[in-house]
GROMACS .gro file of C-alpha atoms in nm:
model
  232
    1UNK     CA    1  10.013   8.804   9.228
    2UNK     CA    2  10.341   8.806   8.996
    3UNK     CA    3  10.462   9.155   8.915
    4UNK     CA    4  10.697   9.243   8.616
    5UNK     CA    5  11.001   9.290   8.598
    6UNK     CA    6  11.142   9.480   8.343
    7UNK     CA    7  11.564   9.433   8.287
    8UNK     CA    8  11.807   9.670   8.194
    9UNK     CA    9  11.931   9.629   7.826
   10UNK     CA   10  12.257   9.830   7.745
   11UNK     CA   11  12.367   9.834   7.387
   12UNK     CA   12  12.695  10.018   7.281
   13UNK     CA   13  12.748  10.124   6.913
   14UNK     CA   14  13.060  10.067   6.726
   15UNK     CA   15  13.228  10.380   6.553
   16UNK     CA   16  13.505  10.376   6.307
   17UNK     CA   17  13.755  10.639   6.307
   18UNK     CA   18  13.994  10.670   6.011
   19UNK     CA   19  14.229  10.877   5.803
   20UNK     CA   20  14.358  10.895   5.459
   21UNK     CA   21  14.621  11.002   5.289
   22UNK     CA   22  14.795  11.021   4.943
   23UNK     CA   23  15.111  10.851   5.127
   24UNK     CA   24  14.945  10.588   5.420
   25UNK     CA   25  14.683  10.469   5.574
   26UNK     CA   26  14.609  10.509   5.954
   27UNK     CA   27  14.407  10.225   6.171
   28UNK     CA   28  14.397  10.182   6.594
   29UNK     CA   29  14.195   9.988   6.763
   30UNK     CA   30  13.993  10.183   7.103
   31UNK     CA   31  13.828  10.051   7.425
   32UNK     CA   32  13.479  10.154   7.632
   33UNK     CA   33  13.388  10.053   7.914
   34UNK     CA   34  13.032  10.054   8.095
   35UNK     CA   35  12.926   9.935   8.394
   36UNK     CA   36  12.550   9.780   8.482
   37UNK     CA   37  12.313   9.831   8.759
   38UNK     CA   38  12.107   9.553   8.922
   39UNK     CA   39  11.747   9.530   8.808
   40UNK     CA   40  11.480   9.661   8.936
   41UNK     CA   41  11.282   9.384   9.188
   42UNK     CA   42  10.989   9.420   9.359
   43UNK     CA   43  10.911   9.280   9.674
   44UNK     CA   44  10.570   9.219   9.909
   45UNK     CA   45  10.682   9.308  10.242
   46UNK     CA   46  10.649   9.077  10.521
   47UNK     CA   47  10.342   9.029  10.766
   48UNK     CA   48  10.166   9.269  10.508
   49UNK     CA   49   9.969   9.053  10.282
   50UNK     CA   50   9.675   9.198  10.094
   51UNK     CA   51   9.357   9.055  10.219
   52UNK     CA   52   9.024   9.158  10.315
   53UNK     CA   53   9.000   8.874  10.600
   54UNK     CA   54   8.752   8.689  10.675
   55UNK     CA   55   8.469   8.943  10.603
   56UNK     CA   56   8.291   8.917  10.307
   57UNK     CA   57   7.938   8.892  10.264
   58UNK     CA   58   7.773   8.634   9.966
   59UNK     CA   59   7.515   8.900   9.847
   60UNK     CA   60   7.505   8.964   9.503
   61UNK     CA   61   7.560   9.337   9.309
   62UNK     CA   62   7.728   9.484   9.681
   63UNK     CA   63   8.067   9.589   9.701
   64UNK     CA   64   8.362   9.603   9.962
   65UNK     CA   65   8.639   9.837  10.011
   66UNK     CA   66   8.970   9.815  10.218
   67UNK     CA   67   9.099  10.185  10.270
   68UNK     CA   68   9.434  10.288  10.220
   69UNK     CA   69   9.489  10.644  10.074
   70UNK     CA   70   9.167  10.839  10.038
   71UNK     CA   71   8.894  11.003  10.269
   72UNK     CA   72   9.085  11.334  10.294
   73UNK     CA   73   9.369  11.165  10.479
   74UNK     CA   74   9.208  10.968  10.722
   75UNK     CA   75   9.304  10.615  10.600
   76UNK     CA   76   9.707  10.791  10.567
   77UNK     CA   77   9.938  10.482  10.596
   78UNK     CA   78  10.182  10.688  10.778
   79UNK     CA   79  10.535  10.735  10.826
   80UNK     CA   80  10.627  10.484  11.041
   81UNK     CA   81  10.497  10.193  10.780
   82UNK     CA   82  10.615  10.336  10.463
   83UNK     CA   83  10.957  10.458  10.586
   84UNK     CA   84  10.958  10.827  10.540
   85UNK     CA   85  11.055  11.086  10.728
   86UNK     CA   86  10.749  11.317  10.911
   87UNK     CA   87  10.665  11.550  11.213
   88UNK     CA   88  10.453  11.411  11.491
   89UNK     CA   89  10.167  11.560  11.296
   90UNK     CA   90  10.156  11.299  11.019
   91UNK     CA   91  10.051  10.987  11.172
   92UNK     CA   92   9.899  10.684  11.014
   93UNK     CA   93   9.504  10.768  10.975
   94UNK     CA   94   9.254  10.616  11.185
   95UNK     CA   95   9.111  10.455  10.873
   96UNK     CA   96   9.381  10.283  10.737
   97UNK     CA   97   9.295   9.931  10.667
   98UNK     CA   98   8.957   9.957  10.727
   99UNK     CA   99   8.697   9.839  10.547
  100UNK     CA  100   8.365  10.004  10.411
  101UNK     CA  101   8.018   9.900  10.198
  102UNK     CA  102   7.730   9.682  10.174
  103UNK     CA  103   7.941   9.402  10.061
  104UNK     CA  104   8.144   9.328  10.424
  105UNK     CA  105   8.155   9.385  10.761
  106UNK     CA  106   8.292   9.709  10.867
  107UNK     CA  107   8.589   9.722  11.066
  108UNK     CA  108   8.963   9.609  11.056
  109UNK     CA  109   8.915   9.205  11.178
  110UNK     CA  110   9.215   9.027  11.024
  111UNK     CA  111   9.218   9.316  10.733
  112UNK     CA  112   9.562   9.355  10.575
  113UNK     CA  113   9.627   9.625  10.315
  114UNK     CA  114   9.916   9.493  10.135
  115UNK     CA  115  10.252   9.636  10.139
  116UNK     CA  116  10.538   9.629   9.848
  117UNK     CA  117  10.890   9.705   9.821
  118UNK     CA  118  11.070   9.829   9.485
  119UNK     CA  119  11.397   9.811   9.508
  120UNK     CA  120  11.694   9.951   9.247
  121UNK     CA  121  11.960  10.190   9.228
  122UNK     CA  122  11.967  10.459   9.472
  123UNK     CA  123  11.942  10.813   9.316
  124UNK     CA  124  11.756  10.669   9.039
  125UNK     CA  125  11.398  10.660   8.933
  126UNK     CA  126  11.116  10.380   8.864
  127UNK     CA  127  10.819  10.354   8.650
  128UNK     CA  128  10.569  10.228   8.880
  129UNK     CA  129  10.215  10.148   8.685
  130UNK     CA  130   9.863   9.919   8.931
  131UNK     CA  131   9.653   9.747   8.684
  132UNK     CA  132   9.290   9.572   8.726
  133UNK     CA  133   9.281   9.218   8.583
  134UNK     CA  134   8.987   8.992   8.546
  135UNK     CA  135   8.918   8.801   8.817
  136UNK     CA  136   8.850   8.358   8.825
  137UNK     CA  137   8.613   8.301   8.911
  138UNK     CA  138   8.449   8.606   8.745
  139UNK     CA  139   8.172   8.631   8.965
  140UNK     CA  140   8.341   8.948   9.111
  141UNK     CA  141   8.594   9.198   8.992
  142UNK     CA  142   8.892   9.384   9.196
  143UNK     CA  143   9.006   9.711   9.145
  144UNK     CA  144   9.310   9.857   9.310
  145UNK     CA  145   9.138  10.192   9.340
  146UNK     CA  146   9.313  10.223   9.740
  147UNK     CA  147   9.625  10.261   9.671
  148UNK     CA  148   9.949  10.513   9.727
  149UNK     CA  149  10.374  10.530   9.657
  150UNK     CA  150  10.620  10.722   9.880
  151UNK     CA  151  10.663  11.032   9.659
  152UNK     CA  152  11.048  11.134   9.779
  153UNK     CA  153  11.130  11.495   9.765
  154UNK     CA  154  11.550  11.425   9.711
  155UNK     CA  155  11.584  11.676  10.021
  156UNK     CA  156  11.522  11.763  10.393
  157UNK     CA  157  11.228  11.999  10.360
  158UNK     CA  158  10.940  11.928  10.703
  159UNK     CA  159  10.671  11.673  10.570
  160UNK     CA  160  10.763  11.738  10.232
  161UNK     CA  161  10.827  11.323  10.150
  162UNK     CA  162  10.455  11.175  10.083
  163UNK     CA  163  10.229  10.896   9.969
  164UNK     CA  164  10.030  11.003   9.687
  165UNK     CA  165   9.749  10.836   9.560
  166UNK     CA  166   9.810  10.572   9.280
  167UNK     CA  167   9.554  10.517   9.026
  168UNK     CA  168   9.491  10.205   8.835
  169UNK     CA  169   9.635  10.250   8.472
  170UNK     CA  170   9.830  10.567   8.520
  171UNK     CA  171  10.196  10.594   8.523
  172UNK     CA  172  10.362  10.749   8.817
  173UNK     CA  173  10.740  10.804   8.835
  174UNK     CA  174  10.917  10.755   9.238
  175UNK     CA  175  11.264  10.823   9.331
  176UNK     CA  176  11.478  10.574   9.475
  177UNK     CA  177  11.622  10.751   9.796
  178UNK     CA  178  12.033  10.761   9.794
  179UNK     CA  179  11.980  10.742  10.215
  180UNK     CA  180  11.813  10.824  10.510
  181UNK     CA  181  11.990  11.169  10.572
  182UNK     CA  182  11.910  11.289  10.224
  183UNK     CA  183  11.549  11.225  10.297
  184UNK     CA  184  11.534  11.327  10.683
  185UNK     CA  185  11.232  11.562  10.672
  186UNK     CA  186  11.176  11.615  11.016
  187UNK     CA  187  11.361  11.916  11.203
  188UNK     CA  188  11.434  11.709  11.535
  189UNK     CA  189  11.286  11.400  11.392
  190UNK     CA  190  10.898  11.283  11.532
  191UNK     CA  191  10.730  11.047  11.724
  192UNK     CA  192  10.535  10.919  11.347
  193UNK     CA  193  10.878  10.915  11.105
  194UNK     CA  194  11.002  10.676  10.956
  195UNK     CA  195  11.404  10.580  10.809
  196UNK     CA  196  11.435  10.577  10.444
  197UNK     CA  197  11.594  10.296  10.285
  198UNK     CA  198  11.855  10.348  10.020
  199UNK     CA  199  11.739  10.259   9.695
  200UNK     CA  200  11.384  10.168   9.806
  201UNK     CA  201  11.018  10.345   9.769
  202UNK     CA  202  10.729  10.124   9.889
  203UNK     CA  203  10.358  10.132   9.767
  204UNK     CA  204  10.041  10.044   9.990
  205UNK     CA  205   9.744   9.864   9.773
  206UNK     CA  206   9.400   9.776   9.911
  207UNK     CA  207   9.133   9.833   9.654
  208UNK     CA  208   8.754   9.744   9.623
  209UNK     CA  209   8.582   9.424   9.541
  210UNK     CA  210   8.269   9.433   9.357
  211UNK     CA  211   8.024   9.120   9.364
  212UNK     CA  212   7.833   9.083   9.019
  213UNK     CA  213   7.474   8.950   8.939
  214UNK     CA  214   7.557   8.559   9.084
  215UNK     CA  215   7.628   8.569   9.485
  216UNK     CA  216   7.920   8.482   9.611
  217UNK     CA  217   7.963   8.123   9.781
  218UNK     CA  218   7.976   8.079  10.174
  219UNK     CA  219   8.287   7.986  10.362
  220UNK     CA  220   8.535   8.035  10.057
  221UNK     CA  221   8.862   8.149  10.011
  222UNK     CA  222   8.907   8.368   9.676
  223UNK     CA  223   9.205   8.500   9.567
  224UNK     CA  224   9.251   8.884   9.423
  225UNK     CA  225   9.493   8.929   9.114
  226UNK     CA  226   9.610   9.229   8.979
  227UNK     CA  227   9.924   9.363   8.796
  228UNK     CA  228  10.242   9.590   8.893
  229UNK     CA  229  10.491   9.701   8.642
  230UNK     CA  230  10.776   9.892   8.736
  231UNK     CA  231  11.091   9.983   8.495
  232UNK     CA  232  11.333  10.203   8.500
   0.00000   0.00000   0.00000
């Protein structure tokens, strides 16, 4: 998978100042200044690759789905993993990287949901926007339907620093923390919270995998493809 990345045009306009007279005419010549900020990147963190193992069945018009965000919490990537602040109470759910349906074995065996890092100015906001993409061979489609972004609160308020639910085609907008203590919501700190990083909010993606009308073919690797686009 190669995200965008979307750079940072600046433009400045030119402005001409003047004054006339009967008796003269008055010209100078002014400065600006302006100073950049480094683009936006995103990054797949390591030892979290997206991949549904070694699990999937062949069977035609079944489907397979690697939890990350929904069933009311339970599959709650925690803290710890996405590096924000919490009370003991807000642990990573049981179900998080499990997977579920007629198209796999159920259970975590060599599951990974996939973990990325968007990195930018700290203070600042991103764009970030999951998109489905046909699949090759087309004998099964993806969707990034499991999915969730550290939603930053810009304060120390218990629990109040999230991951909400990302869905495929909708725009969300994150804050890039400006550090740790600006984000430490957790009076006393907890045995589930995680350390902000400065100018980072991270996003976990596993999705579902549909299998069409032609079956699938034994002991093969396919790949999954699917978009991120973050901006400013």
């Amino acid at each position: 998978m190669q995200p965008n990345k979307t750079k940072l045009a600046l433009q400045i306009g030119a402005v001409v100042l003047g004054a006339l007279c009967a008796s003269n005419v008055y010209a100078d010549t002014f400065t600006a200044s302006v100073t950049t900020i480094d683009d936006v990147t995103i990054t797949q963190r390591a030892g979290y690759p997206l991949t549904f193992g070694s699990n999937m069945f062949t069977q035609a018009s079944t489907t397979c789905t690697l939890q990350v965000s929904n069933l009311a919490g339970t599959a709650y990537p925690g803290g710890l993993l996405m590096r924000h602040d919490s009370t003991a109470a807000v642990a990573q759910g049981a179900n998080f990287g499990a997977l579920t349906g007629t198209g796999c074995v159920s259970g975590k065996n060599g599951v990974t949901p996939g973990i990325w890092d968007i990195s930018g100015i700290p203070g600042g906001s991103v764009s970030i926007l999951v998109t489905q993409v046909a699949q090759s061979p087309t004998t099964f489609t993806y969707t990034p339907d499991q999915a969730c972004y550290v939603d930053y609160s810009a304060d120390t308020t218990n629990d109040a620093d999230r991951c909400l639910a990302l869905t495929p085609g909708n725009v969300v907008s994150a804050l890039l923390p400006v550090s740790a203590v600006a984000e430490a919501d957790a009076t006393g700190g907890g045995a589930n919270a995680g350390t902000p990083q400065p100018g980072i909010v991270s996003l976990a993606v596993g999705g579902t995998v549909a299998i069409g009308a032609t079956p699938l073919s034994a002991s093969t690797a396919y790949n999954l493809a699917f978009q991120i686009d973050v901006t400013y």
